[in-house]
CSV table of C-alpha atoms in Angstrom, one decimal:
chain,number,residue,atom,x,y,z
A,15,MET,CA,-20.3,-24.7,89.2
A,16,PRO,CA,-22.1,-27.6,87.6
A,17,GLU,CA,-20.9,-31.2,88.2
A,18,PRO,CA,-18.8,-32.5,85.3
A,19,THR,CA,-20.2,-35.3,83.2
A,20,PHE,CA,-16.9,-36.5,81.8
A,21,PRO,CA,-15.2,-39.2,83.6
A,22,PHE,CA,-12.2,-37.6,85.4
A,23,VAL,CA,-9.1,-39.5,85.8
A,24,PRO,CA,-5.6,-38.8,87.5
A,25,TYR,CA,-3.3,-36.8,85.6
A,26,ASN,CA,-0.1,-38.7,84.9
A,27,TYR,CA,2.3,-35.9,85.9
A,28,ARG,CA,6.2,-36.5,86.2
A,29,SER,CA,7.8,-33.7,87.9
A,30,ALA,CA,11.3,-32.7,86.8
A,31,ASP,CA,14.0,-30.4,88.2
A,32,VAL,CA,14.9,-27.2,86.3
A,33,GLN,CA,17.9,-28.7,84.4
A,34,ALA,CA,15.9,-31.7,83.3
A,35,ALA,CA,13.1,-29.4,82.2
A,36,LEU,CA,15.7,-27.3,80.3
A,37,ASN,CA,17.3,-30.4,78.8
A,38,GLY,CA,14.0,-31.6,77.6
A,39,VAL,CA,12.6,-28.4,75.9
A,40,MET,CA,16.0,-27.7,74.4
A,41,ALA,CA,16.2,-31.0,72.8
A,42,PHE,CA,12.6,-30.6,71.5
A,43,ARG,CA,13.4,-27.0,70.3
A,44,GLN,CA,16.5,-28.2,68.6
A,45,ASN,CA,14.6,-31.0,66.7
A,46,LEU,CA,11.8,-28.7,65.7
A,47,ALA,CA,14.1,-26.0,64.4
A,48,ALA,CA,15.4,-28.4,61.8
A,49,ARG,CA,11.9,-28.7,60.4
A,50,ARG,CA,11.6,-26.7,57.1
A,51,SER,CA,8.9,-26.3,54.5
A,52,VAL,CA,9.8,-28.5,51.6
A,53,ARG,CA,8.7,-28.2,47.9
A,54,GLU,CA,10.8,-30.8,46.4
A,55,PHE,CA,9.4,-34.4,47.2
A,56,SER,CA,10.5,-37.9,46.5
A,57,PRO,CA,7.8,-40.3,45.1
A,58,GLU,CA,9.1,-42.9,47.4
A,59,PRO,CA,6.0,-44.4,49.2
A,60,VAL,CA,5.3,-43.8,52.8
A,61,PRO,CA,3.3,-46.6,54.6
A,62,ARG,CA,-0.3,-45.7,55.6
A,63,THR,CA,0.4,-47.0,59.1
A,64,VAL,CA,2.9,-44.1,59.4
A,65,ILE,CA,0.3,-41.5,58.2
A,66,GLU,CA,-2.3,-43.0,60.5
A,67,ALA,CA,0.0,-42.6,63.4
A,68,ILE,CA,0.8,-38.9,62.5
A,69,ILE,CA,-3.0,-38.1,62.2
A,70,GLU,CA,-3.7,-39.8,65.6
A,71,THR,CA,-1.0,-37.7,67.1
A,72,ALA,CA,-2.4,-34.5,65.6
A,73,ALA,CA,-5.9,-35.5,66.9
A,74,THR,CA,-4.6,-35.3,70.6
A,75,ALA,CA,-4.8,-31.5,70.3
A,76,PRO,CA,-7.0,-29.6,72.7
A,77,SER,CA,-10.3,-28.2,71.4
A,78,GLY,CA,-13.1,-25.9,72.6
A,79,ALA,CA,-15.5,-28.0,74.9
A,80,HIS,CA,-13.5,-31.2,73.7
A,81,LYS,CA,-15.6,-30.9,70.3
A,82,GLN,CA,-12.6,-32.0,68.3
A,83,PRO,CA,-13.9,-30.2,65.2
A,84,TRP,CA,-11.5,-31.4,62.6
A,85,THR,CA,-11.3,-34.0,59.9
A,86,PHE,CA,-8.0,-35.1,58.3
A,87,CYS,CA,-8.3,-36.5,54.7
A,88,ALA,CA,-5.2,-38.5,53.7
A,89,VAL,CA,-5.0,-38.8,49.9
A,90,SER,CA,-2.7,-41.2,48.2
A,91,ASP,CA,-4.8,-42.0,45.1
A,92,ALA,CA,-2.9,-40.7,42.0
A,93,ALA,CA,-6.0,-39.6,40.2
A,94,LEU,CA,-7.4,-37.7,43.0
A,95,LYS,CA,-3.8,-36.0,43.5
A,96,THR,CA,-3.9,-34.9,39.9
A,97,GLU,CA,-7.4,-33.7,40.2
A,98,ILE,CA,-6.3,-31.6,43.2
A,99,ARG,CA,-3.3,-30.3,41.4
A,100,ILE,CA,-5.2,-29.0,38.5
A,101,ALA,CA,-7.8,-27.3,40.5
A,102,ALA,CA,-5.2,-25.8,42.9
A,103,GLU,CA,-3.0,-24.4,40.1
A,104,LYS,CA,-6.1,-22.8,38.6
A,105,GLU,CA,-6.7,-20.9,41.7
A,106,GLU,CA,-3.0,-20.2,42.1
A,107,HIS,CA,-2.9,-18.8,38.5
A,108,GLU,CA,-5.6,-16.4,39.3
A,109,SER,CA,-3.8,-15.3,42.6
A,110,TYR,CA,-0.5,-14.7,41.0
A,111,ASN,CA,-2.1,-12.8,38.2
A,112,GLY,CA,-4.4,-10.3,39.8
A,113,ARG,CA,-5.6,-11.4,43.2
A,114,MET,CA,-2.3,-10.9,45.1
A,115,SER,CA,-1.1,-7.4,45.8
A,116,GLU,CA,2.1,-6.0,44.6
A,117,GLU,CA,3.6,-6.1,48.1
A,118,TRP,CA,2.4,-9.8,48.6
A,119,LEU,CA,4.2,-10.7,45.2
A,120,ARG,CA,7.2,-8.8,46.3
A,121,ASP,CA,7.4,-10.7,49.7
A,122,LEU,CA,7.1,-14.0,47.8
A,123,ALA,CA,9.7,-13.2,45.2
A,124,PRO,CA,12.8,-14.3,47.5
A,125,ILE,CA,11.2,-17.7,47.7
A,126,GLY,CA,10.7,-18.2,44.2
A,127,THR,CA,7.2,-19.6,44.2
A,128,ASP,CA,4.7,-19.5,41.4
A,129,ALA,CA,1.4,-21.0,40.3
A,130,HIS,CA,2.9,-24.4,39.4
A,131,LYS,CA,2.5,-27.0,42.1
A,132,PRO,CA,4.1,-30.2,41.0
A,133,PHE,CA,4.5,-31.4,44.6
A,134,LEU,CA,0.7,-32.1,44.9
A,135,GLU,CA,1.3,-35.0,42.5
A,136,VAL,CA,4.8,-36.1,43.5
A,137,ALA,CA,4.4,-36.3,47.3
A,138,PRO,CA,3.0,-39.7,48.1
A,139,TRP,CA,0.5,-38.3,50.5
A,140,LEU,CA,-1.8,-35.2,50.7
A,141,ILE,CA,-3.3,-34.6,54.2
A,142,VAL,CA,-6.2,-32.2,53.8
A,143,VAL,CA,-7.3,-30.7,57.0
A,144,PHE,CA,-11.0,-29.6,57.2
A,145,ARG,CA,-12.5,-27.6,60.1
A,146,GLN,CA,-16.1,-28.6,61.2
A,147,VAL,CA,-18.0,-25.3,61.6
A,148,HIS,CA,-20.6,-27.2,63.5
A,149,GLY,CA,-21.3,-30.9,64.3
A,150,TYR,CA,-24.4,-33.0,63.8
A,151,ARG,CA,-26.4,-34.8,66.6
A,152,GLU,CA,-27.8,-38.1,66.1
A,153,ASP,CA,-31.2,-36.8,65.3
A,154,GLY,CA,-29.6,-34.6,62.5
A,155,SER,CA,-29.9,-31.3,64.3
A,156,LYS,CA,-26.9,-29.0,64.4
A,157,ALA,CA,-24.4,-29.1,67.4
A,158,LYS,CA,-22.4,-26.0,68.1
A,159,HIS,CA,-18.7,-26.1,68.0
A,160,TYR,CA,-16.5,-23.6,69.8
A,161,TYR,CA,-13.2,-21.8,68.9
A,162,VAL,CA,-13.0,-23.9,65.8
A,163,ASN,CA,-10.1,-22.0,64.0
A,164,GLU,CA,-8.1,-22.0,67.2
A,165,SER,CA,-8.7,-25.7,67.8
A,166,VAL,CA,-7.9,-26.8,64.3
A,167,GLY,CA,-4.9,-24.5,64.0
A,168,ILE,CA,-3.5,-26.1,67.1
A,169,ALA,CA,-4.2,-29.6,65.8
A,170,CYS,CA,-2.2,-28.5,62.5
A,171,GLY,CA,0.7,-27.6,64.6
A,172,PHE,CA,0.7,-30.9,66.2
A,173,LEU,CA,0.3,-32.5,62.7
A,174,LEU,CA,3.5,-30.7,61.4
A,175,ALA,CA,5.5,-31.7,64.6
A,176,ALA,CA,4.4,-35.4,64.2
A,177,ILE,CA,5.3,-35.3,60.5
A,178,HIS,CA,8.8,-34.0,61.4
A,179,ALA,CA,9.2,-36.6,64.2
A,180,ALA,CA,8.5,-39.2,61.7
A,181,GLY,CA,11.4,-38.2,59.6
A,182,LEU,CA,9.2,-36.9,56.9
A,183,ALA,CA,8.9,-33.6,55.1
A,184,ALA,CA,5.8,-31.4,54.7
A,185,LEU,CA,4.6,-28.1,53.2
A,186,THR,CA,1.7,-26.0,54.4
A,187,HIS,CA,-0.1,-25.1,51.1
A,188,THR,CA,-3.2,-22.8,51.1
A,189,PRO,CA,-4.4,-22.2,47.6
A,190,SER,CA,-7.1,-19.6,47.9
A,191,PRO,CA,-10.0,-20.1,47.8
A,192,MET,CA,-9.9,-23.7,48.7
A,193,ASN,CA,-13.7,-24.9,48.4
A,194,PHE,CA,-12.6,-27.2,45.5
A,195,LEU,CA,-11.0,-29.6,48.0
A,196,GLY,CA,-14.5,-30.2,49.6
A,197,GLU,CA,-16.0,-30.9,46.3
A,198,ILE,CA,-13.3,-33.1,44.9
A,199,LEU,CA,-13.3,-35.2,48.3
A,200,GLY,CA,-16.9,-35.2,48.6
A,201,ARG,CA,-16.9,-33.7,52.2
A,202,PRO,CA,-20.1,-32.9,54.1
A,203,ASP,CA,-21.7,-29.3,54.1
A,204,ASN,CA,-20.3,-28.6,57.7
A,205,GLU,CA,-16.7,-28.9,56.7
A,206,ARG,CA,-14.5,-26.2,55.3
A,207,PRO,CA,-10.9,-26.8,54.0
A,208,PHE,CA,-8.3,-25.3,56.4
A,209,LEU,CA,-4.9,-26.6,55.3
A,210,LEU,CA,-3.5,-28.7,52.5
A,211,VAL,CA,-0.2,-30.5,53.5
A,212,PRO,CA,1.9,-32.6,51.0
A,213,VAL,CA,3.8,-35.3,53.1
A,214,GLY,CA,6.7,-37.5,52.0
A,215,TYR,CA,10.3,-37.8,51.8
A,216,PRO,CA,12.3,-35.0,50.5
A,217,ALA,CA,13.8,-35.4,47.1
A,218,GLU,CA,17.5,-36.1,46.8
A,219,GLY,CA,19.3,-32.8,46.7
A,220,ALA,CA,16.2,-30.9,47.8
A,221,ARG,CA,16.9,-27.3,48.9
A,222,VAL,CA,15.1,-24.9,51.3
A,223,PRO,CA,15.5,-21.2,51.7
A,224,GLY,CA,18.2,-20.2,54.3
A,225,PHE,CA,16.0,-18.2,56.4
A,226,ALA,CA,17.0,-17.0,59.8
A,227,ARG,CA,14.3,-17.1,62.5
A,228,LYS,CA,13.7,-14.1,64.7
A,229,ARG,CA,15.4,-14.0,68.1
A,230,LEU,CA,13.6,-14.5,71.5
A,231,ASP,CA,13.7,-10.8,72.3
A,232,GLU,CA,11.9,-10.1,68.8
A,233,VAL,CA,8.9,-12.6,69.5
A,234,ALA,CA,8.5,-12.6,73.3
A,235,VAL,CA,7.8,-9.9,76.0
A,236,PHE,CA,8.2,-10.9,79.7
A,237,TYR,CA,6.2,-8.9,82.4
């Protein structure tokens, strides 16, 4: 095995007994279980410092070979949000009127979504997550990235948990295709849009679908 070149430091591990472990994870689970996808946002401003802290938290996610192949673009500019909404609704109109299968449309029907996405302008922030398909070295040559989708997916999970911990609401929005996001935001050629997340306070009286989550025995198998 080759010698590591990263500086290794002691892991600050604090052991806990079984009850303390259960208490900790159950409190965390109960908090996250209250997180919901919100489509009705308040225009109330959210300070940039809060968004910065949320992104810094998301960027603590693990990644293949520690390449950290993500870019978080935080958009609050009203003109840019309008441009994003117009482009997103154009793609969504195509999706709802031909791209989506009948089964897909039936599955979406209980939620009541359509091609109109006003939250893209109402929410005070849009966080656009890009995956870096490769990096660039100082000499301009390409640097390989590993497990990019897995790494960025984990970071997005951290992002949503951090948004909820900040007392804010979010929605995972994926208009397809999303290439317009890179064009509007002027991103480099090694970045691909991965997720569009409106962030803000929920509107007064906002409602969410009363879904039930699957039970443990429906999502886990123990061997």
